[in-house]
Amino acid sequence: MTGLRRFTRNRLAVVGAVALAVLVLFVLIGPLVYPTEQVATDLGAANLPPGVDGHPLGTDALGYDNLGRLMVAGQVSLLVGVLAGALATVVGTLWGAVAGYVGGAVDVVMMRVVDAGIAIPAIFLLLVLSTIVRPTVGMMIVVLGLVSWLVPARLIRAEALSVRTRDYVVAARAMGASHGRTVLTHVIPNTVGTVVVNATFQVADAILLVAYISFLGMGVQPPTTDWGAMLNDGINYIYQGAWWLILPPGLAIVVVVCALNFVGDGLRDVVDVKGRTA
Amino acid sequence: MTTAIPAQSGAVEAGAAAPAPVRAARGGFGRFLIRRVLQALVVILVVSVIVFALLHALPGGPARGVLGQQATEEQIAAFEAANGLDQPVVLQYLSFLGRSLTGDLGESYLLNQSVSDAIALRLPKTLLLTGLSLVVAVLIAVPVGVYQAVRRNRAVDYWLSTLAIVAYSTPTFFLGMLLILLLSQTAGLFPAAAPQGTGIAEVLAQPDALVLPVLTGAVPIVATFSRYMRSATLDNLGEDYVRTARAKGTGRRRVVLRHVLRNSLTPVVAMLGYYLPVMFGGALVVEQLFNYPGMGLLFWSAAQSSDFPVLLGCVLVISVATVVGSLLADVVQAVLDPRTRGGLR
């Protein structure tokens, strides 16, 4: 059965892929179709409920149109999530491949570093780091990427351990390929299934982490915003029943993370790898 | 967040040879224990290096961190001399390590309290909250997981699995906000603020205020552990002993409840140890959302005010707890299931 057939047989994966496409169009094309002012504040139009004065989802405490804000916030959430997930995947893949390929003492040292990193919960480390460096979008990507490469490193190391003794690796070495070349052209390409599937989950987790950091008030600074920061702003009005400040960004996070998890499951069916436990 | 289960390759090492199994297993276990504890110590050492490096990554170093940006060069030099910050880095690290080992984590910049006192005051309340969430979660997740495994690939299994992914994908704070909106604002059943007070007794005296924080903390754990329980039960349902018990006339229900359940709980119980960092992260968000006076809130306030000694002290304590948690998980699993003892490299 072809990969595409296997993927489409998983109905949730198809639903996830469609939802992702719709969301990406919403945050990228949306602001072109529905342009709104998202930098200058308009306190005269603050805290309007949905539908008033041509604001389909109302406005927030600074008078920003909430629907437009959902779009620009989504750009930040998705951008940070995708790039941080990609960075974590690249770093983790290289680290794990080298550790597993070289083995011995190098492997032991490299994996104890991974163990230590996993022992420090990411949210705590991120909060400490964001008190040290001012959180801009670029900084968030780098910092998030650098705290979340540990799980892929473990997965790829396990794969590399089994790949390194295969005949084609031995043959490449015998023909005079350098270690670097062997890792890059023989070991890593043979772990690509695991890498791709894990990258999907990595992006999902990165989007959740960005939301947590922003919700805790340590994320990107205004007027830049993301879905987590919108929720952080909205919670102050929860007791006035301002549900429109909370449900849209919250549901957006849930939908995108769910969709990525569904797609990841579907991709796993295609490449048939194990390794995701939660 | 994913929590990788340690590799279990090369599993059949100890206890596989049939004769004299007791001595072989004992020796294997002793060696396993020593190696595993040594590994944990090394990891804790690496963690301490990372925390120490963070301390020195502070803008302008620890001296500027304490004295503020307006401090003059003379003040900084005096502070560094007084605190040994002019010593070589290696010596500074060793003295940091020595102080940490004796429980001296420094003084908070703002709380007028030592970091260890501040943590000691709040940690029990965090353990209480997470413990309650955990108990509630396990009481739900275990039956749900077993039920799904028994009904595997039926509609109900499919829907419960999807629900678990949705719950897993929901940020804890959003879930908490929804619960506040529904159960507190709209229905008026429970207060939206967590119990306040210095001691555990005071917190426990306000059970209705505990409901929402405990529930918010429990849902993500249910989502994760019902999946573990389902797959652990599925693994066991395919075992020979199930067929044997069924062939000897034991009822299906009795096989599941008496044989399968007990065997599938082992990996799930061990998973709890690996799950500690995730639970600490959850506690941070729940405590901030409901204003619960635990270690998570302490950490969050310290992050707001750049109170670095408290931040790094909390990171150190939580990381050590995490390492110990996964050590205990490995040991418990090795005691219950000798096949896992070979997994360590």
XYZ file of C-alpha atoms in Angstrom:
623
model
C 0.000 0.000 0.000
C 1.379 3.431 -0.859
C 2.192 5.961 1.860
C -0.603 8.300 0.831
C -3.199 5.513 0.948
C -2.031 4.495 4.405
C -2.197 8.092 5.569
C -5.686 8.711 4.207
C -6.968 5.478 5.748
C -6.459 7.179 9.119
C -9.474 9.478 9.040
C -8.336 11.568 12.012
C -5.030 12.252 10.250
C -6.918 13.585 7.238
C -9.107 15.735 9.482
C -5.927 17.011 11.168
C -4.248 17.844 7.868
C -7.321 19.739 6.649
C -7.619 21.617 9.955
C -3.957 22.606 9.742
C -4.370 23.865 6.180
C -7.431 25.917 7.176
C -5.627 27.427 10.177
C -2.544 28.339 8.152
C -4.742 30.038 5.549
C -6.609 31.805 8.373
C -3.501 33.327 9.942
C -1.665 34.097 6.673
C -4.409 35.073 4.223
C -6.901 36.224 6.875
C -5.259 39.598 7.601
C -5.245 40.374 3.861
C -8.979 39.711 3.543
C -9.830 41.241 6.911
C -7.243 43.945 7.726
C -7.345 45.375 11.259
C -5.295 47.795 13.328
C -3.099 45.735 15.679
C -0.466 48.260 16.810
C -2.199 51.518 17.736
C -4.691 51.107 20.581
C -8.270 52.414 20.539
C -9.459 52.753 24.124
C -12.769 54.197 22.972
C -13.660 50.797 21.537
C -12.327 48.663 24.424
C -13.997 45.477 25.708
C -16.815 45.396 23.160
C -18.785 42.127 23.057
C -18.949 40.198 19.750
C -20.930 41.736 16.913
C -20.857 45.335 18.180
C -19.509 48.051 15.827
C -18.413 45.597 13.167
C -16.176 43.510 15.466
C -17.304 39.891 14.844
C -15.425 38.599 17.912
C -15.527 41.819 19.937
C -12.495 43.780 21.138
C -10.017 43.413 23.979
C -9.090 45.820 26.783
C -6.963 47.958 24.460
C -9.566 48.132 21.701
C -7.841 45.689 19.331
C -10.244 43.801 17.080
C -10.266 40.305 18.514
C -10.703 38.398 15.248
C -7.813 40.252 13.625
C -5.739 39.763 16.743
C -6.406 36.019 16.603
C -4.846 36.006 13.115
C -1.669 37.949 13.902
C -1.240 36.082 17.192
C -1.575 32.827 15.287
C 1.253 33.878 12.973
C 3.565 34.205 15.981
C 2.391 30.971 17.654
C 2.775 28.925 14.476
C 6.051 30.544 13.416
C 7.681 30.018 16.815
C 6.254 26.506 17.098
C 7.374 25.348 13.647
C 10.847 26.885 13.755
C 11.523 25.857 17.365
C 10.327 22.333 16.555
C 12.580 22.265 13.490
C 15.572 23.540 15.450
C 14.989 20.975 18.202
C 14.741 18.234 15.585
C 17.982 19.231 13.858
C 19.972 19.576 17.087
C 18.477 16.414 18.580
C 19.048 14.373 15.425
C 22.709 15.375 15.123
C 23.346 14.856 18.840
C 21.621 11.472 18.940
C 23.182 10.270 15.678
C 26.701 11.160 16.809
C 26.192 9.606 20.269
C 24.767 6.404 18.852
C 27.273 6.157 16.000
C 30.415 6.836 18.041
C 29.281 4.872 21.094
C 31.533 4.144 24.057
C 32.537 6.878 26.463
C 31.383 9.661 24.125
C 27.917 8.118 24.039
C 27.809 7.818 27.837
C 28.813 11.461 28.339
C 26.430 12.767 25.682
C 23.503 10.800 27.027
C 24.102 11.865 30.649
C 23.868 15.450 29.391
C 20.513 14.546 27.842
C 19.395 12.906 31.116
C 20.310 16.068 33.022
C 18.438 18.235 30.533
C 15.337 16.073 30.804
C 15.532 16.314 34.603
C 15.042 20.081 34.426
C 11.398 20.636 33.467
C 11.293 22.781 30.306
C 8.829 25.353 31.659
C 11.059 26.161 34.622
C 14.160 26.468 32.474
C 12.292 28.660 29.972
C 11.044 31.000 32.699
C 14.562 31.395 34.093
C 15.953 32.045 30.604
C 13.258 34.591 29.797
C 14.206 36.577 32.903
C 17.789 36.657 31.584
C 17.237 37.413 27.880
C 14.489 39.721 26.684
C 11.930 37.485 24.942
C 11.617 38.486 21.289
C 10.212 36.156 18.637
C 13.674 35.131 17.442
C 14.867 34.589 20.996
C 11.826 32.446 21.807
C 12.572 30.216 18.799
C 16.199 29.708 19.792
C 15.494 29.178 23.491
C 12.551 26.817 22.908
C 14.519 24.875 20.324
C 17.444 24.527 22.672
C 15.392 23.168 25.560
C 13.335 20.666 23.583
C 15.891 18.706 21.524
C 16.368 16.081 24.236
C 13.616 13.621 23.364
C 14.519 13.420 19.645
C 18.160 12.963 20.688
C 17.198 9.886 22.711
C 15.056 8.451 19.924
C 17.629 8.979 17.178
C 20.443 7.610 19.340
C 18.529 4.368 19.748
C 18.038 4.190 15.971
C 21.659 5.071 15.238
C 22.819 2.301 17.579
C 21.093 -0.271 15.417
C 22.048 1.370 12.111
C 25.787 1.644 12.842
C 26.391 -2.112 12.616
C 24.498 -2.552 9.334
C 26.471 -3.718 6.325
C 26.050 -0.521 4.332
C 27.605 1.547 7.130
C 30.479 -0.902 7.487
C 30.912 -0.886 3.703
C 30.943 2.904 3.555
C 33.653 3.012 6.193
C 35.637 0.305 4.404
C 35.531 2.344 1.209
C 37.123 5.205 3.054
C 34.169 7.458 3.949
C 34.945 9.754 6.870
C 32.972 9.488 10.101
C 31.229 12.812 9.417
C 30.192 11.686 5.936
C 29.001 8.319 7.236
C 26.793 9.955 9.875
C 25.338 12.546 7.494
C 24.762 10.380 4.413
C 24.162 6.911 5.864
C 23.106 6.999 9.509
C 20.759 10.006 9.589
C 18.915 9.270 6.291
C 18.072 5.824 7.635
C 16.417 7.292 10.706
C 14.341 9.735 8.661
C 11.012 8.070 9.473
C 11.528 8.519 13.190
C 12.789 12.052 12.619
C 9.780 13.167 10.579
C 7.176 11.640 12.874
C 8.855 13.050 15.946
C 9.195 16.485 14.344
C 5.414 16.694 14.048
C 4.973 16.001 17.745
C 7.866 18.352 18.467
C 6.077 21.237 16.756
C 2.878 20.434 18.646
C 4.730 20.466 21.960
C 6.581 23.664 21.036
C 3.291 25.438 20.299
C 2.001 24.323 23.711
C 5.208 25.490 25.420
C 5.054 28.932 23.761
C 1.491 29.231 24.977
C 2.515 28.306 28.539
C 5.371 30.809 28.610
C 3.210 33.595 27.199
C 0.365 32.747 29.530
C 2.760 33.058 32.457
C 3.531 36.575 31.207
C 7.123 35.828 30.177
C 6.627 35.519 26.416
C 6.807 37.976 23.512
C 6.201 41.599 24.489
C 3.272 43.799 23.331
C 2.211 44.868 20.786
C 3.445 41.507 19.449
C 1.227 38.776 20.768
C 0.476 35.092 20.444
C -2.404 32.872 21.468
C -1.021 32.252 24.949
C -0.506 35.964 25.541
C -4.081 36.647 24.383
C -5.301 34.223 27.044
C -3.081 35.906 29.618
C -4.700 39.262 28.728
C -8.158 37.746 28.669
C -8.015 36.135 32.106
C -8.320 39.544 33.758
C -11.805 39.861 32.294
C -12.940 36.311 32.968
C -14.977 37.458 35.981
C -16.880 39.902 33.788
C -17.799 36.943 31.610
C -15.709 38.104 28.607
C -15.694 34.609 27.076
C -14.811 35.978 23.634
C -11.344 36.898 24.884
C -10.723 33.350 26.096
C -12.483 30.779 23.931
C -11.103 31.777 20.475
C -7.361 31.727 21.299
C -7.770 28.730 23.617
C -9.662 26.710 21.015
C -7.142 27.727 18.352
C -4.338 26.213 20.441
C -6.334 23.037 21.090
C -7.230 22.627 17.403
C -3.710 23.152 16.084
C -2.049 20.894 18.674
C -4.696 18.182 18.180
C -4.331 18.427 14.412
C -0.560 18.038 14.631
C -0.941 15.018 16.924
C -3.438 13.424 14.516
C -1.162 14.090 11.539
C 1.788 12.684 13.486
C -0.179 9.500 14.184
C -1.045 9.255 10.498
C 2.585 9.720 9.460
C 3.580 7.032 11.924
C 1.224 4.647 10.148
C 3.019 5.520 6.903
C 6.597 5.014 8.072
C 5.680 2.494 10.770
C 7.961 3.610 13.577
C 7.611 3.396 17.308
C 8.839 5.793 19.904
C 6.009 8.100 20.924
C 4.659 7.207 24.331
C 2.582 10.204 25.334
C 5.464 16.729 26.649
C 6.909 13.412 25.849
C 8.530 11.312 28.503
C 10.570 8.611 26.867
C 10.497 5.201 28.457
C 14.061 3.978 28.931
C 15.157 1.450 26.383
C 14.547 -2.117 27.427
C 16.726 -3.818 24.878
C 18.965 -6.639 26.019
C 16.252 -7.338 28.541
C 16.769 -10.998 29.287
C 19.923 -10.817 31.351
C 19.192 -11.518 34.986
C 16.812 -14.235 36.089
C 16.589 -15.886 32.699
C 18.771 -18.890 33.501
C 16.457 -21.327 35.207
C 18.686 -23.031 37.843
C 19.789 -21.124 40.931
C 17.683 -18.137 39.891
C 17.694 -16.522 43.329
C 21.429 -15.931 43.603
C 21.779 -14.889 39.991
C 18.953 -12.404 40.306
C 20.288 -11.004 43.595
C 23.756 -10.411 42.186
C 22.285 -8.907 39.047
C 20.081 -6.638 41.080
C 22.913 -5.443 43.324
C 25.023 -4.525 40.326
C 22.068 -2.924 38.611
C 21.310 -0.850 41.714
C 24.875 0.407 42.099
C 25.183 1.364 38.445
C 21.801 3.031 38.406
C 22.520 5.080 41.558
C 25.909 6.126 40.179
C 24.232 7.220 36.975
C 21.726 9.305 38.951
C 24.560 10.968 40.885
C 26.336 11.861 37.638
C 23.121 13.342 36.244
C 22.609 15.422 39.400
C 26.176 16.668 39.060
C 25.524 17.730 35.447
C 22.318 19.469 36.574
C 24.285 21.391 39.195
C 26.750 22.509 36.507
C 23.857 23.744 34.339
C 22.308 25.670 37.260
C 25.691 27.135 38.151
C 26.170 28.170 34.518
C 22.751 29.852 34.539
C 23.771 31.781 37.648
C 26.757 33.099 35.752
C 24.738 33.805 32.614
C 22.838 36.505 34.504
C 23.326 39.881 32.854
C 26.466 41.309 34.425
C 26.942 38.182 36.539
C 25.473 37.438 39.978
C 26.739 40.707 41.473
C 24.709 42.887 39.075
C 21.801 40.540 39.605
C 21.808 41.275 43.343
C 22.904 44.910 43.394
C 20.917 46.065 40.364
C 21.931 47.978 37.242
C 22.789 51.199 39.121
C 25.580 49.630 41.186
C 29.002 51.244 40.798
C 32.152 49.359 39.868
C 33.451 49.691 43.449
C 30.269 48.229 44.935
C 30.444 45.325 42.527
C 34.105 44.683 43.286
C 33.376 44.766 47.024
C 30.420 42.411 46.630
C 32.441 39.998 44.513
C 35.284 39.972 47.044
C 32.863 39.434 49.926
C 31.097 36.555 48.204
C 34.136 34.881 46.706
C 33.082 35.814 43.165
C 36.637 36.934 42.361
C 37.878 33.364 42.821
C 38.538 31.057 39.844
C 35.336 29.622 38.365
C 36.195 26.052 39.352
C 36.612 27.021 43.004
C 33.374 28.988 42.882
C 31.587 25.957 41.484
C 32.992 23.689 44.184
C 31.896 26.056 46.917
C 28.450 26.365 45.264
C 28.239 22.569 45.194
C 29.321 22.298 48.819
C 26.767 24.844 49.970
C 23.990 23.194 47.940
C 24.814 19.807 49.454
C 24.384 21.214 52.966
C 21.018 22.678 51.975
C 22.252 26.265 51.732
C 20.712 27.638 48.544
C 21.388 31.288 49.318
C 19.117 34.160 50.327
C 16.106 35.438 48.436
C 16.577 39.006 47.165
C 13.068 39.976 48.147
C 11.463 37.578 50.617
C 13.826 38.316 53.517
C 14.107 34.567 53.876
C 16.599 31.910 52.897
C 15.749 30.029 49.718
C 15.611 26.685 51.504
C 13.160 28.086 54.086
C 10.977 29.561 51.351
C 10.918 26.226 49.524
C 10.417 24.166 52.691
C 7.384 26.273 53.549
C 5.691 25.779 50.177
C 6.818 22.386 48.895
C 4.442 20.363 51.144
C 1.465 22.281 49.761
C 2.557 21.592 46.194
C 3.018 17.911 47.003
C -0.465 17.869 48.546
C -2.068 19.429 45.467
C -0.215 17.236 42.947
C -0.764 14.170 45.125
C -4.512 14.754 45.208
C -4.609 15.348 41.433
C -2.608 12.189 40.903
C -4.901 10.044 43.051
C -8.006 11.373 41.310
C -6.351 10.892 37.903
C -5.224 7.318 38.538
C -8.665 6.380 39.885
C -10.128 7.512 36.567
C -7.341 6.536 34.154
C -6.887 2.900 35.243
C -10.499 1.761 34.748
C -10.803 3.797 31.535
C -7.616 2.296 30.097
C -8.619 -1.274 30.993
C -12.105 -0.734 29.576
C -10.648 0.615 26.313
C -8.283 -2.341 26.028
C -11.082 -4.836 26.535
C -13.176 -3.010 23.919
C -10.257 -2.328 21.588
C -11.005 -0.965 18.131
C -14.687 -0.579 18.929
C -16.351 2.812 18.597
C -16.097 3.518 22.323
C -12.332 2.869 22.339
C -11.898 5.105 19.322
C -13.832 7.987 20.907
C -12.094 7.711 24.270
C -8.681 7.715 22.546
C -9.616 10.795 20.552
C -10.878 12.467 23.722
C -7.545 11.696 25.400
C -5.644 13.397 22.551
C -7.926 16.429 22.803
C -7.368 16.588 26.560
C -3.626 16.196 26.052
C -3.651 19.024 23.495
C -5.509 21.401 25.803
C -3.180 23.740 27.698
C -3.698 23.301 31.445
C -4.424 26.980 31.961
C -7.096 27.019 29.240
C -8.745 23.997 30.826
C -8.637 25.752 34.199
C -10.175 28.880 32.704
C -12.968 26.844 31.131
C -13.660 25.176 34.478
C -13.720 28.595 36.170
C -16.112 29.934 33.530
C -18.427 26.912 33.730
C -18.352 25.675 37.316
C -17.512 28.886 39.143
C -18.817 31.833 37.098
C -21.884 30.239 35.507
C -22.933 27.441 37.845
C -21.487 28.957 41.024
C -20.601 25.527 42.427
C -17.008 26.098 43.537
C -14.864 29.148 44.316
C -12.338 30.106 41.628
C -9.539 30.847 44.094
C -7.563 28.062 45.699
C -7.388 27.678 49.501
C -4.988 30.098 51.179
C -2.953 29.600 54.324
C 0.497 28.696 55.538
C -0.005 25.084 56.609
C -1.453 21.960 55.048
C -4.202 21.809 57.673
C -5.490 25.234 56.678
C -5.527 24.218 53.033
C -7.371 20.986 53.756
C -9.947 22.888 55.815
C -11.275 24.443 52.587
C -12.117 21.371 50.497
C -14.555 23.105 48.134
C -11.840 25.556 47.080
C -9.562 22.614 46.280
C -11.949 21.062 43.745
C -11.115 23.175 40.694
C -7.301 23.165 41.130
C -7.248 19.402 41.744
C -9.519 18.747 38.762
C -7.450 20.993 36.476
C -4.290 19.197 37.503
C -5.873 15.762 37.085
C -7.214 15.964 33.514
C -3.847 15.968 31.674
C -2.657 13.072 33.842
C -5.806 11.113 32.976
C -5.192 11.786 29.267
C -1.644 10.425 29.451
C -2.144 7.521 31.823
C -5.311 6.142 30.282
C -3.207 5.683 27.131
C -0.421 3.917 29.037
C -2.946 1.745 30.846
C -4.682 0.839 27.605
C -1.494 -0.274 25.872
C -0.144 -2.078 28.959
C -3.421 -3.994 29.273
C -3.405 -4.797 25.552
C 0.122 -6.210 25.855
C -0.963 -8.470 28.695
C -4.223 -9.595 27.080
C -2.136 -11.258 24.367
C -0.054 -13.250 26.874
C -0.220 -17.019 27.245
C -1.326 -16.883 30.867
C -4.557 -15.212 29.800
C -5.304 -18.028 27.377
C -4.399 -20.589 30.047
C -6.658 -18.996 32.616
C -9.496 -18.758 30.096
C -8.948 -22.374 29.006
C -9.192 -23.514 32.607
C -12.617 -21.955 32.743
C -11.924 -18.647 34.478
C -14.451 -16.009 33.508
C -13.354 -13.157 31.274
C -14.082 -10.529 33.908
C -12.146 -12.419 36.560
C -9.122 -12.870 34.263
C -9.003 -9.155 33.568
C -9.522 -8.021 37.137
C -7.333 -10.595 38.913
C -4.543 -11.371 36.445
C -4.256 -8.777 33.715
C -4.862 -5.714 35.876
C -2.109 -6.584 38.342
C 0.436 -7.252 35.595
C -0.378 -4.181 33.557
C -0.133 -1.871 36.562
C 3.640 -2.452 36.905
C 4.831 -0.392 33.926
C 2.175 2.230 34.616
C 3.269 2.672 38.246
C 6.864 2.999 37.069
C 5.732 5.607 34.522
C 4.652 7.806 37.432
C 8.303 8.251 38.351
C 9.249 9.411 34.851
C 6.218 11.691 34.780
C 7.400 13.880 37.684
C 8.824 16.759 35.598
C 5.540 17.061 33.728
C 3.634 17.141 37.007
C 5.865 19.887 38.388
C 5.274 21.901 35.230
C 1.534 21.401 35.625
C 1.681 22.484 39.256
C 3.365 25.722 38.206
C 0.480 26.631 35.913
C -2.303 25.459 38.224
C -0.874 27.321 41.204
C -0.440 30.513 39.192
C -3.963 30.281 37.752
C -5.725 29.603 41.057
C -3.304 31.574 43.250
C -2.411 28.507 45.316
C 0.459 29.290 47.710
C 2.812 26.460 46.669
C 6.233 26.138 45.131
C 4.961 26.816 41.608
C 3.568 30.190 42.650
C 6.802 30.930 44.517
C 8.720 30.202 41.337
C 6.395 32.295 39.191
C 6.587 35.306 41.526
C 10.368 34.950 41.588
C 10.381 35.001 37.763
C 8.289 38.192 37.778
C 10.713 39.929 40.139
C 13.969 38.355 38.842
C 14.641 36.790 42.239
C 17.406 34.555 40.883
C 18.415 32.662 44.046
C 14.807 31.472 44.435
C 14.515 30.613 40.732
C 17.701 28.581 40.638
C 17.060 26.987 44.045
C 13.650 25.777 42.819
C 15.174 24.466 39.586
C 17.784 22.564 41.555
C 15.283 21.042 43.991
C 12.840 20.063 41.236
C 15.558 18.560 39.066
C 16.939 16.473 41.914
C 13.407 15.309 42.696
C 12.977 14.341 39.045
C 16.212 12.369 38.965
C 15.282 10.588 42.191
C 11.809 9.926 40.801
C 13.088 8.174 37.699
C 15.667 6.317 39.792
C 12.890 5.003 42.049
C 10.803 4.139 39.007
C 13.644 2.096 37.510
C 14.323 0.358 40.833
C 10.658 -0.449 41.456
C 10.381 -1.826 37.955
C 13.580 -3.853 38.359
C 12.279 -5.335 41.614
C 8.927 -6.253 40.093
C 10.177 -7.256 36.656
C 13.776 -8.555 36.470
C 13.703 -8.413 32.662
C 14.194 -4.632 32.754
C 17.508 -4.800 34.623
C 19.630 -5.183 31.513
C 18.328 -1.991 29.954
C 20.967 0.217 31.535
C 24.066 1.204 29.666
